[in-house]
XYZ file of C-alpha atoms in Angstrom:
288
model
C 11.110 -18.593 11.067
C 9.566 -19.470 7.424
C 7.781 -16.896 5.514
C 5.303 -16.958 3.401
C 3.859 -14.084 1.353
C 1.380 -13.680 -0.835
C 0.772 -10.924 -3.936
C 3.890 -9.819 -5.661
C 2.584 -6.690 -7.270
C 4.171 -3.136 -6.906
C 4.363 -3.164 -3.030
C 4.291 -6.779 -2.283
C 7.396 -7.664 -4.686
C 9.938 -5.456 -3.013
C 8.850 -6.344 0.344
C 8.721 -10.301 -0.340
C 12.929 -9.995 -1.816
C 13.441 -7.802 1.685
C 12.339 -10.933 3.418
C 13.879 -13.315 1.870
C 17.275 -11.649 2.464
C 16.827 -12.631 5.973
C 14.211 -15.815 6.141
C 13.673 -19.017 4.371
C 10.247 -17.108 2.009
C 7.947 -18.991 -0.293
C 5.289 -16.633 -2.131
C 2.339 -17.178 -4.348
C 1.138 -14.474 -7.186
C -1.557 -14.978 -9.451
C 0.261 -14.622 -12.522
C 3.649 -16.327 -12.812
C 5.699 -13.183 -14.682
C 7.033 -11.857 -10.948
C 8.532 -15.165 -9.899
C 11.771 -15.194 -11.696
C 12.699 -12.203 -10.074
C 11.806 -13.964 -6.841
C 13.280 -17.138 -7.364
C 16.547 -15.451 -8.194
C 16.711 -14.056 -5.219
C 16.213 -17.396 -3.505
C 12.750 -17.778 -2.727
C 10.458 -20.751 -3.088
C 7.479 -20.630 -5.154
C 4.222 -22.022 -4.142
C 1.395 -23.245 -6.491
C -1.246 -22.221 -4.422
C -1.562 -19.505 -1.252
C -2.115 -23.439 0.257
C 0.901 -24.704 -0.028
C 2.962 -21.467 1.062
C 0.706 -21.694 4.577
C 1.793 -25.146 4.851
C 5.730 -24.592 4.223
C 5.420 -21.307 6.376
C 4.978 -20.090 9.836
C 3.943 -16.622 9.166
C 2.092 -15.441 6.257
C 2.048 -12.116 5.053
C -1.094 -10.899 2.256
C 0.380 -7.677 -0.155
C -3.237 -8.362 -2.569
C -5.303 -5.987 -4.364
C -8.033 -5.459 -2.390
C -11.180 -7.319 0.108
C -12.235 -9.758 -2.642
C -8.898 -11.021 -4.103
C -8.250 -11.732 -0.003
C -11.241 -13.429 0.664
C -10.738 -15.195 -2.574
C -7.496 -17.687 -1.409
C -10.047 -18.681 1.254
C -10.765 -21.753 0.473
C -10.902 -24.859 2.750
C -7.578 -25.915 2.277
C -5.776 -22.883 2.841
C -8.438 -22.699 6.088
C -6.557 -26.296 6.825
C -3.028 -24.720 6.510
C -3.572 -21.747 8.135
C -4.088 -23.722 11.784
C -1.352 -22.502 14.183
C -0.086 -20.236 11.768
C -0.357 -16.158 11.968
C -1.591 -13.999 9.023
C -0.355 -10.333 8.684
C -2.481 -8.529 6.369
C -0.513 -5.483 5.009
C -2.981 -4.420 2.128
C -5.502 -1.432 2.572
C -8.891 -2.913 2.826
C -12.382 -1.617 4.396
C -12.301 -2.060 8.726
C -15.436 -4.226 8.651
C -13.645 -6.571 6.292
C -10.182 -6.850 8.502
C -12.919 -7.667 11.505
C -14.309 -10.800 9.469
C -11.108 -11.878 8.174
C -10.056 -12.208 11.770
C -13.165 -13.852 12.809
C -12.266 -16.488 9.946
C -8.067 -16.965 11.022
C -9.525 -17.467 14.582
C -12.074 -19.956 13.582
C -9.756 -21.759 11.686
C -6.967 -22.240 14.470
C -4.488 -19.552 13.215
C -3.626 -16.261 14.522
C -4.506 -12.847 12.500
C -2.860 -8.781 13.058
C -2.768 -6.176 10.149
C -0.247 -3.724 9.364
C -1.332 -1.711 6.502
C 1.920 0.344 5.427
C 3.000 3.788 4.908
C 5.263 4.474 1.641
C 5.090 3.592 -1.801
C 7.215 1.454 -4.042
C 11.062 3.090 -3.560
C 10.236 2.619 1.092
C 9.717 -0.381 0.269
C 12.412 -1.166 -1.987
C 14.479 0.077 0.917
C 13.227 -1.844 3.642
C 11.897 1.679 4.869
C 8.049 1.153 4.995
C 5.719 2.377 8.613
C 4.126 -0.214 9.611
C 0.653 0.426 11.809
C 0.140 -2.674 13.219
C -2.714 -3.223 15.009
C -4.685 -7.206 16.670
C -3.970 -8.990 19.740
C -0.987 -6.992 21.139
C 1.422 -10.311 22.188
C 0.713 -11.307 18.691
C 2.147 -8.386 17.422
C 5.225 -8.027 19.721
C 6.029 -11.611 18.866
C 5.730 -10.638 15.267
C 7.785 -7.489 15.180
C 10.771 -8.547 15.044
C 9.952 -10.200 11.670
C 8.852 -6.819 10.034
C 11.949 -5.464 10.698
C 13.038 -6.078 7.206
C 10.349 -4.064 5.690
C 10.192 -0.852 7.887
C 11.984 1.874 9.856
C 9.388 1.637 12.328
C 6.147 -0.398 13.045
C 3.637 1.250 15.462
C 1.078 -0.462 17.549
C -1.742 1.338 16.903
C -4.415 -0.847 18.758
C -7.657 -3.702 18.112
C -8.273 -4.871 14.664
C -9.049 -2.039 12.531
C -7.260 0.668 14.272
C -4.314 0.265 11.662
C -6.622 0.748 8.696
C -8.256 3.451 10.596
C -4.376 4.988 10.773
C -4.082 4.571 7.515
C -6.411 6.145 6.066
C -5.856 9.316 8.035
C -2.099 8.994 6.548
C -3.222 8.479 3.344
C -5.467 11.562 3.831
C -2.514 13.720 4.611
C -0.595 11.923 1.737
C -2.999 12.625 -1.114
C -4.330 15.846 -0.550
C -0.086 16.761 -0.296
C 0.557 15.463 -3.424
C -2.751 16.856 -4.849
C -1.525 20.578 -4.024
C 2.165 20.017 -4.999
C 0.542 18.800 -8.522
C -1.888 22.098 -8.613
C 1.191 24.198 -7.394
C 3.858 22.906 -10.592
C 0.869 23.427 -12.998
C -0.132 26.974 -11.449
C 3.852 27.515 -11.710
C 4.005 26.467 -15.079
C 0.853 28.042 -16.375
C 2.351 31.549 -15.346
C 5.186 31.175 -17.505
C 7.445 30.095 -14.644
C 10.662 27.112 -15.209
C 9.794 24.514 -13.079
C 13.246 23.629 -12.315
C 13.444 27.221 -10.472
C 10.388 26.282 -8.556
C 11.824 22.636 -7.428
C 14.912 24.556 -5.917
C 12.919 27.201 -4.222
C 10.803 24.204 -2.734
C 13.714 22.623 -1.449
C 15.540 25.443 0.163
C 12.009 26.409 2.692
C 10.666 24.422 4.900
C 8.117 22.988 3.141
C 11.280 20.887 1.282
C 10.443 16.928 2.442
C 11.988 13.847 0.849
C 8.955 13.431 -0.755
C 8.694 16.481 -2.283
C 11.446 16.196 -3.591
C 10.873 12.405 -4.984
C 7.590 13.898 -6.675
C 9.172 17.130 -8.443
C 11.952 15.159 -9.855
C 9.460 13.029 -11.541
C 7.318 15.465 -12.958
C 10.719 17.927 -14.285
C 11.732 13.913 -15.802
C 8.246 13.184 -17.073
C 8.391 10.262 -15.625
C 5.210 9.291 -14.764
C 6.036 5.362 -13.577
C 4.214 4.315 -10.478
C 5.516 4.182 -7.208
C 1.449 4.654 -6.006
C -0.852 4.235 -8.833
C -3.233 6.677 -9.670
C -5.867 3.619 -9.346
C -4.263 2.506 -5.900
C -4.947 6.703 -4.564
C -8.506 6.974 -5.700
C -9.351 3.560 -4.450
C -7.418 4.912 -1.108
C -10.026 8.641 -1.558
C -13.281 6.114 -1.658
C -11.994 4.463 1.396
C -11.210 7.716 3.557
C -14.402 8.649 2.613
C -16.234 5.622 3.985
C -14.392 6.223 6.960
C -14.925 9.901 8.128
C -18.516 9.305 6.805
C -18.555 6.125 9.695
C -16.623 8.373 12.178
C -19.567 11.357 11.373
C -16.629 13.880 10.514
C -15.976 15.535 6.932
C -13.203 15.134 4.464
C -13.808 18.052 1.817
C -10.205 17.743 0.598
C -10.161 13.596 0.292
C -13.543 14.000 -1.444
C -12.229 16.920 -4.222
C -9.059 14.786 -4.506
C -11.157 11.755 -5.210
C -13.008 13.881 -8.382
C -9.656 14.700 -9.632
C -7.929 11.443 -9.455
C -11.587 9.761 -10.993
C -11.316 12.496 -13.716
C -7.468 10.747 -13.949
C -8.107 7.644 -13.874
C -10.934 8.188 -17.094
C -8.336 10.029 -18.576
C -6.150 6.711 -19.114
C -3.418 7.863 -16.464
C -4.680 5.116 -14.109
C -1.560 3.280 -13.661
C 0.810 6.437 -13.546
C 2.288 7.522 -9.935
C -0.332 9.173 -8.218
C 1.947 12.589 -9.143
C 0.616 12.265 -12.679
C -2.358 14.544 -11.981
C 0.136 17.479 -12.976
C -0.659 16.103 -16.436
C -4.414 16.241 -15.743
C -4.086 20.159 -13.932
C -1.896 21.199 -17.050
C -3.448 20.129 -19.751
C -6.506 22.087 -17.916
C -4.812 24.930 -18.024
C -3.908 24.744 -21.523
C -7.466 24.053 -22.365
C -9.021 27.050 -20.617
C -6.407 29.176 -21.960
């Protein structure tokens, strides 16, 4: 089986060098600075997402968002893309992963997404969820190619229902990591060591791996991304959309999306989404 995958940013770079520790992998980024890193590791680099359909049987997307997608569709990657199959793993709006199917169809090729669970250290360890969701033989045939990038994949059902799972993840995800943010800063404003409150985290049972991954970075001050402030309050305006199309509510998702908007103008926007702290504490230090 040859891979192809295209967008080597935060996500898709560890997941492309997972694959191509067990397939023949070309990929295609925009800008040429992640391709050493790549091409060390033994993949092929393609000048255009063209080419890598052409030298590849299945094509996986990792880009930015709906527009940078739709942008690579041009006619000859609509050419290349004839009995191939795309897997979309990037988070984009439901209506969108409905066209882009109606386009792979139209244009001979085969089309599932599997939007992923986890952040930039899953995916460094091959440990991502994926919630795949299409034609369900398509999927089955292509699960055994994921493997490399997750502990489990999940059929979740037609087009869309991944990105529907998703986004009730991500829900879940952000307004966690919103309150473990507010918690540390509440800690800290009443005078408390935060290293005592990471250890009486970790010995209840509110103690998760993540948890733990998130204190550790705020006790380190080290506010590198794993998930980008920018990436979670793109995720909030998404959730939004969603529950607003599902006629449900989403108080929390739409407080969490003020705070990581008040964030993101603050100049944290490509911190890890943790980085609120920051945004709580200095708060606190203002008001006091």
């Amino acid at each position: 089986m040859r891979i192809g995958f295209l967008g080597l940013g935060r996500m898709g770079t560890p997941m492309a060098l997972n694959l191509c520790k067990n397939y023949p992998t070309t990929v295609w980024n925009r800008t040429a600075s992640k391709y050493p890193t790549l091409a060390d590791a033994g993949a092929r680099i393609g000048d255009t997402p063209a080419q890598v359909a052409k030298q590849s049987d299945l094509v996986f997307t990792m880009l930015f968002d709906a527009p940078a997608i739709q942008s690579i569709f041009d006619d000859s990657f609509k050419r290349a893309i004839r009995n191939k199959t795309i897997v979309n793993t990037s988070s984009v709006p439901v209506e969108f992963s409905q066209k882009l199917e109606r386009q792979i169809l139209s244009a001979g090729g085969s089309y599932i997404e599997m939007p992923v669970s986890g952040s930039k250290v899953p995916a460094e360890q091959g440990k991502l969820v994926g919630m795949m969701a299409g034609d369900k033989a398509v999927c089955e045939r292509v699960r055994p190619y994921v493997q490399p990038l997750t502990s489990a994949s999940v059929y979740c059902g037609p087009i869309g229902s991944g990105l529907k799972m998703k986004y009730a993840i991500n829900a879940y995800l952000i307004t966690v990591t919103a309150g473990l943010a507010e918690a540390m800063s509440l800690a800290q404003a009443q005078g408390l060591d935060l290293d005592a409150f990471s250890k009486v985290l970790a010995a209840g049972p509110l103690a998760s791996a993540y948890s733990k991954l998130k204190v550790d970075k705020v006790l380190a001050q080290d506010w590198s991304a794993q998930a980008a402030i920018e990436d979670c309050y793109n995720s909030t305006q998404l959730i939004q959309a969603a529950a607003t199309e599902a006629e449900t509510k989403s108080p929390l998702v739409r407080l969490c999306g003020e705070l990581y908007s008040q964030a993101r103008a603050s100049g944290m926007a490509e911190d890890d989404m943790i980085a609120v702290f920051k945004l709580l504490a200095r708060s606190t230090t203002t008001s006091t």
